Amino acid sequence: MTQPSRSLPSLFPVAAAPWMALACVAAWVLFGGALDQAQHGDNFEQFNWAHSLEWGYHKHPPLPTWLLGLWQRVWGESPSATLFVAGLCGLATGACTWLIGRALMGPRLAGIAVLLWGLHHAYSWKAQVLNHNTVMMTCIAACAFAAITALRTQGRASTLAWVGVGLAGGLALLAKYQSAIALAGILLALGHGGAWRQRRHVVGTVGAVLLALGLFAPHLVWLVQHDFITLKYASQSAQNLDLGDRLWRITVFLLLQARVMVALLACAGLWWLWQRLAQAGPLPADEVVVDTAVPRRSWLFGLVVFPLGTVLLVCLLGGVKLQDHWGFQPLQFISLLLAWQLRGVAAGGLGRLALLALVAHGALAATWSRPVWSAHSSQHASRTNQYFFPAQPLTDAVMADWRAVTSCPLRYVVGPPFEAGIVSVYSRTGAVVFENGAPAKSPWVDPVALASAGAVVIERDVPPAAPGAVKRGQADPARRGEVTHWAIVPPQRPCPP
C-alpha cells in the first residue's frame, strides 16, 4: 500500500520551533558582526562606560555596562565583545519566551509564538545592538517565566522561583527604569489571576519585591549622590503638548511600531491566509494548556496590553514625547498574543510558518545589508547608518598622527561618544573615552592624569578646541561631507617603560 507523501508542514516538528528561532538570532548576530564596518552608537556608549564599573551612568542604570565590562575583563577587550553579550541576551530572551508560551498555551502555540518572536525588530535587524532595551527585555522575560514557575510548583522549587522573580526584577530595574512598567504588568497578572488568594504566593510576591528593591537600592543611593542625573536626562522627553499634539504623537508612535514590526505582522497574516486556504482547523482542545494557577487571559493582558497601554497613557496624560524605542519592551511578547489569536487555524502547518519566517529573515537581511551589495553603498555609510561607517580607516588616520607625534601608548580619547568610541575600540588600545570633555559624563577620568598622558581630541564637523595640540587632521572616510576633525595633544611626561 502506498504511503501518502509528507509535506513540509507535517515534517516540521513542534520541538524544532524554538531551536530555529534561536538559530536565527545567532545568525543575525554573526551576520552583523561579519558585515559591520562600525557598530550602533549604543554599543559605543557601553564600550565607553565600561572602562569604569559604576552604580550608574549619566543616562541610565548600570547593568548593561556591567555585563560588557565583566565580559571584557574575562575575555579581553575586542570590538566583538558587544556582539557576544547582545547575542547571549537575545538567546536567553527567546528561550524564556518559548517557556512562557508553553506554560500559557501549550507547545504548538508556543512554537507559533517563538517563530514570530524571532522577527521582532530587536532580535533580527538589531540583534547585534547592546543597549538598555536589550538587557531589560531579557530580565523581564526571565522575571515573567520565574513568576509563572512559582505559581506552578510547590515547596522548595516554588521558593527558588520567587527568589528568581526578585533577582530578575531587581536586575531589570538596574537595566532601565522603563522596566518598572513591565514589572507592574507582572504584578497585575499575579493579582488578577488570583495568585494572592494563597498565602504562600502573597509571601513569595512580597519577598520578591523586597529583594528587587534591595538590589536596586545602591543605584538609588548613587542617584541621590549624583543629583538625579539620569532622571534629568529622561525628563528631556517631557513637553507641554496640547491634546491634539498628544494624540498625533501617539498615532505616529503606533505607526512606527507597526513599521518596525512589519515582518512579524506580515508573516502572521500570510500564515493565517495560507492556513485558511489549506482549510486548517482550530487546534485540538487537548493541545491547549488550561492551567487555573496561571490564567492565560490575565498574563497576556499583563505582559502585552498593560505595558503598551501604560506607555501610551504617559503621553496622553503626561504630555511626554514618546521615544521610538519605548515600544520595544511593551511589544516583546506581542507574538504570544498573536499566536493565541491564530489558534483557530493552528492545526498543523507549523512548517508553513517556519518557511515564511525564513523568507522574512532573508528579506530583512537583504535590506539591512544593502550598503554591502548596492552599487551606491557610499550613500548609506554615514553617521545615520552607523553599522557601515568606515571605523577602521578613520581610526588608522588618527593613530597615524598620534604615532607621528609620540611613541607613548594612547590612553585617552576626548570627544563625542560615537567618534571617540570608534578610535578607542578600533585602535585596540583600551584608551579611556572622556565623553565630550564633560566630567559629569565620565567622572572616572582624572584630568591631571589625562593632561600628563596626552590625548586624541576628536570632533565632528568642526575642529576641536584642544590647547597644547601639536598636530591636527581631518577626514571624511564615508565621503558624505561629514568631516571628522581631530587634534593630537602629546604627553607631558616621558613614556612609561
mmCIF file of C-alpha atoms in Angstrom, residues 235-418:
data_model
loop_
_atom_site.group_PDB
_atom_site.id
_atom_site.type_symbol
_atom_site.label_atom_id
_atom_site.label_comp_id
_atom_site.label_asym_id
_atom_site.label_seq_id
_atom_site.Cartn_x
_atom_site.Cartn_y
_atom_site.Cartn_z
ATOM 1 C CA SER A 235 13.000 64.444 31.644
ATOM 2 C CA GLN A 236 14.188 65.827 28.307
ATOM 3 C CA SER A 237 11.251 63.943 26.779
ATOM 4 C CA ALA A 238 8.711 65.877 28.849
ATOM 5 C CA GLN A 239 6.898 68.517 26.826
ATOM 6 C CA ASN A 240 3.866 70.708 27.361
ATOM 7 C CA LEU A 241 1.779 69.315 24.495
ATOM 8 C CA ASP A 242 -1.851 70.112 23.875
ATOM 9 C CA LEU A 243 -4.375 67.299 23.407
ATOM 10 C CA GLY A 244 -4.146 67.346 19.614
ATOM 11 C CA ASP A 245 -0.344 67.047 19.671
ATOM 12 C CA ARG A 246 -0.549 64.212 22.164
ATOM 13 C CA LEU A 247 -2.988 62.245 20.013
ATOM 14 C CA TRP A 248 -0.855 62.892 16.944
ATOM 15 C CA ARG A 249 2.311 61.668 18.666
ATOM 16 C CA ILE A 250 0.516 58.532 19.838
ATOM 17 C CA THR A 251 -0.638 57.863 16.267
ATOM 18 C CA VAL A 252 2.861 58.368 14.881
ATOM 19 C CA PHE A 253 4.319 56.143 17.608
ATOM 20 C CA LEU A 254 1.907 53.297 16.821
ATOM 21 C CA LEU A 255 2.534 53.612 13.086
ATOM 22 C CA LEU A 256 6.265 53.469 13.696
ATOM 23 C CA GLN A 257 5.904 50.353 15.859
ATOM 24 C CA ALA A 258 3.862 48.749 13.085
ATOM 25 C CA ARG A 259 6.605 49.632 10.608
ATOM 26 C CA VAL A 260 9.436 48.110 12.631
ATOM 27 C CA MET A 261 7.266 45.040 13.327
ATOM 28 C CA VAL A 262 6.166 44.721 9.705
ATOM 29 C CA ALA A 263 7.985 41.416 9.116
ATOM 30 C CA LEU A 264 6.396 39.853 12.196
ATOM 31 C CA LEU A 265 2.898 41.122 11.372
ATOM 32 C CA ALA A 266 3.154 40.245 7.680
ATOM 33 C CA CYS A 267 4.376 36.738 8.463
ATOM 34 C CA ALA A 268 1.467 36.184 10.876
ATOM 35 C CA GLY A 269 -1.038 37.480 8.325
ATOM 36 C CA LEU A 270 0.314 35.436 5.431
ATOM 37 C CA TRP A 271 0.391 32.280 7.544
ATOM 38 C CA TRP A 272 -3.224 32.826 8.609
ATOM 39 C CA LEU A 273 -4.215 33.202 4.944
ATOM 40 C CA TRP A 274 -2.199 30.111 3.928
ATOM 41 C CA GLN A 275 -3.815 28.076 6.680
ATOM 42 C CA ARG A 276 -7.274 29.207 5.664
ATOM 43 C CA LEU A 277 -6.605 28.253 2.034
ATOM 44 C CA ALA A 278 -5.329 24.877 3.241
ATOM 45 C CA GLN A 279 -8.559 24.541 5.257
ATOM 46 C CA ALA A 280 -6.657 24.122 8.515
ATOM 47 C CA GLY A 281 -8.890 23.862 11.536
ATOM 48 C CA PRO A 282 -8.551 25.007 15.142
ATOM 49 C CA LEU A 283 -6.057 23.463 17.476
ATOM 50 C CA PRO A 284 -7.499 20.401 19.243
ATOM 51 C CA ALA A 285 -8.594 21.134 22.787
ATOM 52 C CA ASP A 286 -6.145 18.593 24.244
ATOM 53 C CA GLU A 287 -3.223 20.579 22.764
ATOM 54 C CA VAL A 288 -4.145 23.823 24.543
ATOM 55 C CA VAL A 289 -2.929 24.268 28.103
ATOM 56 C CA VAL A 290 -5.594 25.069 30.665
ATOM 57 C CA ASP A 291 -3.896 25.891 33.959
ATOM 58 C CA THR A 292 -6.003 27.542 36.643
ATOM 59 C CA ALA A 293 -2.822 28.512 38.511
ATOM 60 C CA VAL A 294 -1.702 30.622 35.529
ATOM 61 C CA PRO A 295 -4.794 32.159 33.872
ATOM 62 C CA ARG A 296 -3.864 32.839 30.276
ATOM 63 C CA ARG A 297 -6.022 35.914 29.882
ATOM 64 C CA SER A 298 -4.514 37.634 32.911
ATOM 65 C CA TRP A 299 -0.974 37.012 31.755
ATOM 66 C CA LEU A 300 -1.487 38.083 28.157
ATOM 67 C CA PHE A 301 -3.056 41.284 29.439
ATOM 68 C CA GLY A 302 -0.273 41.896 31.961
ATOM 69 C CA LEU A 303 2.556 41.119 29.544
ATOM 70 C CA VAL A 304 1.263 42.883 26.413
ATOM 71 C CA VAL A 305 -1.804 45.101 26.810
ATOM 72 C CA PHE A 306 -0.892 46.760 30.103
ATOM 73 C CA PRO A 307 2.698 47.819 29.203
ATOM 74 C CA LEU A 308 1.686 49.206 25.809
ATOM 75 C CA GLY A 309 -1.366 50.977 27.217
ATOM 76 C CA THR A 310 0.691 52.498 30.036
ATOM 77 C CA VAL A 311 3.292 53.879 27.646
ATOM 78 C CA LEU A 312 0.521 55.495 25.591
ATOM 79 C CA LEU A 313 -1.077 56.949 28.722
ATOM 80 C CA VAL A 314 2.264 58.514 29.681
ATOM 81 C CA CYS A 315 1.953 60.611 26.537
ATOM 82 C CA LEU A 316 -1.796 61.169 26.688
ATOM 83 C CA LEU A 317 -1.942 62.213 30.359
ATOM 84 C CA GLY A 318 1.594 63.416 30.997
ATOM 85 C CA GLY A 319 2.374 65.143 27.730
ATOM 86 C CA VAL A 320 5.619 63.189 27.396
ATOM 87 C CA LYS A 321 7.111 62.868 23.919
ATOM 88 C CA LEU A 322 7.161 59.172 23.061
ATOM 89 C CA GLN A 323 10.559 57.857 22.000
ATOM 90 C CA ASP A 324 10.631 55.299 19.183
ATOM 91 C CA HIS A 325 12.445 52.655 21.224
ATOM 92 C CA TRP A 326 9.907 52.813 24.061
ATOM 93 C CA GLY A 327 7.799 50.362 22.077
ATOM 94 C CA PHE A 328 10.381 47.574 22.082
ATOM 95 C CA GLN A 329 9.653 46.194 25.558
ATOM 96 C CA PRO A 330 5.840 46.610 25.517
ATOM 97 C CA LEU A 331 5.791 44.633 22.264
ATOM 98 C CA GLN A 332 8.364 42.000 23.207
ATOM 99 C CA PHE A 333 5.573 39.478 23.925
ATOM 100 C CA ILE A 334 3.277 40.510 21.065
ATOM 101 C CA SER A 335 3.960 37.157 19.384
ATOM 102 C CA LEU A 336 2.297 35.355 22.318
ATOM 103 C CA LEU A 337 -0.889 37.357 21.812
ATOM 104 C CA LEU A 338 -0.781 36.796 18.049
ATOM 105 C CA ALA A 339 -0.257 33.046 18.496
ATOM 106 C CA TRP A 340 -3.316 32.851 20.729
ATOM 107 C CA GLN A 341 -5.396 34.802 18.212
ATOM 108 C CA LEU A 342 -4.253 32.411 15.462
ATOM 109 C CA ARG A 343 -5.373 29.299 17.356
ATOM 110 C CA GLY A 344 -8.424 28.986 15.106
ATOM 111 C CA VAL A 345 -6.242 27.879 12.168
ATOM 112 C CA ALA A 346 -3.363 26.367 14.138
ATOM 113 C CA ALA A 347 -3.941 22.656 13.392
ATOM 114 C CA GLY A 348 -0.776 21.611 11.560
ATOM 115 C CA GLY A 349 1.031 23.967 9.257
ATOM 116 C CA LEU A 350 3.934 24.825 11.549
ATOM 117 C CA GLY A 351 6.285 24.095 8.671
ATOM 118 C CA ARG A 352 4.498 26.706 6.577
ATOM 119 C CA LEU A 353 5.138 29.286 9.277
ATOM 120 C CA ALA A 354 8.791 28.231 9.535
ATOM 121 C CA LEU A 355 9.172 28.667 5.784
ATOM 122 C CA LEU A 356 7.544 32.105 5.867
ATOM 123 C CA ALA A 357 9.759 33.122 8.784
ATOM 124 C CA LEU A 358 12.909 32.086 6.913
ATOM 125 C CA VAL A 359 11.812 34.047 3.841
ATOM 126 C CA ALA A 360 11.101 37.075 6.032
ATOM 127 C CA HIS A 361 14.522 36.807 7.699
ATOM 128 C CA GLY A 362 16.120 36.619 4.257
ATOM 129 C CA ALA A 363 14.279 39.724 3.070
ATOM 130 C CA LEU A 364 15.248 41.621 6.204
ATOM 131 C CA ALA A 365 18.884 40.553 5.856
ATOM 132 C CA ALA A 366 18.991 41.648 2.219
ATOM 133 C CA THR A 367 17.533 45.034 3.136
ATOM 134 C CA TRP A 368 19.840 45.531 6.110
ATOM 135 C CA SER A 369 22.958 44.598 4.122
ATOM 136 C CA ARG A 370 22.138 46.821 1.152
ATOM 137 C CA PRO A 371 25.205 49.024 1.741
ATOM 138 C CA VAL A 372 27.393 45.967 1.083
ATOM 139 C CA TRP A 373 25.908 44.841 -2.204
ATOM 140 C CA SER A 374 24.384 48.070 -3.517
ATOM 141 C CA ALA A 375 26.212 49.954 -6.269
ATOM 142 C CA HIS A 376 25.541 53.101 -4.243
ATOM 143 C CA SER A 377 26.832 51.769 -0.937
ATOM 144 C CA SER A 378 28.667 55.005 -0.131
ATOM 145 C CA GLN A 379 25.284 56.687 0.168
ATOM 146 C CA HIS A 380 24.486 54.504 3.164
ATOM 147 C CA ALA A 381 27.808 54.637 5.033
ATOM 148 C CA SER A 382 27.212 57.595 7.317
ATOM 149 C CA ARG A 383 26.607 58.512 10.917
ATOM 150 C CA THR A 384 22.900 57.890 10.349
ATOM 151 C CA ASN A 385 23.659 54.289 9.296
ATOM 152 C CA GLN A 386 26.287 53.671 11.901
ATOM 153 C CA TYR A 387 26.845 49.980 11.173
ATOM 154 C CA PHE A 388 28.545 50.857 7.892
ATOM 155 C CA PHE A 389 30.501 53.920 8.946
ATOM 156 C CA PRO A 390 34.168 53.192 7.995
ATOM 157 C CA ALA A 391 35.523 52.968 11.519
ATOM 158 C CA GLN A 392 38.881 51.362 10.770
ATOM 159 C CA PRO A 393 40.017 53.907 8.116
ATOM 160 C CA LEU A 394 39.152 56.771 10.471
ATOM 161 C CA THR A 395 40.974 55.091 13.357
ATOM 162 C CA ASP A 396 44.040 54.359 11.216
ATOM 163 C CA ALA A 397 44.285 58.013 10.143
ATOM 164 C CA VAL A 398 44.015 59.248 13.734
ATOM 165 C CA MET A 399 46.529 56.714 15.056
ATOM 166 C CA ALA A 400 48.998 57.562 12.277
ATOM 167 C CA ASP A 401 49.017 61.169 13.501
ATOM 168 C CA TRP A 402 49.328 60.046 17.123
ATOM 169 C CA ARG A 403 52.343 57.869 16.344
ATOM 170 C CA ALA A 404 53.903 60.661 14.291
ATOM 171 C CA VAL A 405 53.920 62.807 17.436
ATOM 172 C CA THR A 406 54.763 60.324 20.200
ATOM 173 C CA SER A 407 55.739 56.733 20.797
ATOM 174 C CA CYS A 408 53.679 56.655 24.005
ATOM 175 C CA PRO A 409 50.558 54.471 24.086
ATOM 176 C CA LEU A 410 47.240 56.226 23.604
ATOM 177 C CA ARG A 411 45.490 56.420 26.974
ATOM 178 C CA TYR A 412 42.653 58.900 26.435
ATOM 179 C CA VAL A 413 40.271 59.988 23.669
ATOM 180 C CA VAL A 414 38.162 63.121 24.184
ATOM 181 C CA GLY A 415 35.054 63.730 22.102
ATOM 182 C CA PRO A 416 31.516 62.599 21.173
ATOM 183 C CA PRO A 417 30.695 59.025 22.214
ATOM 184 C CA PHE A 418 30.408 57.676 18.657
#
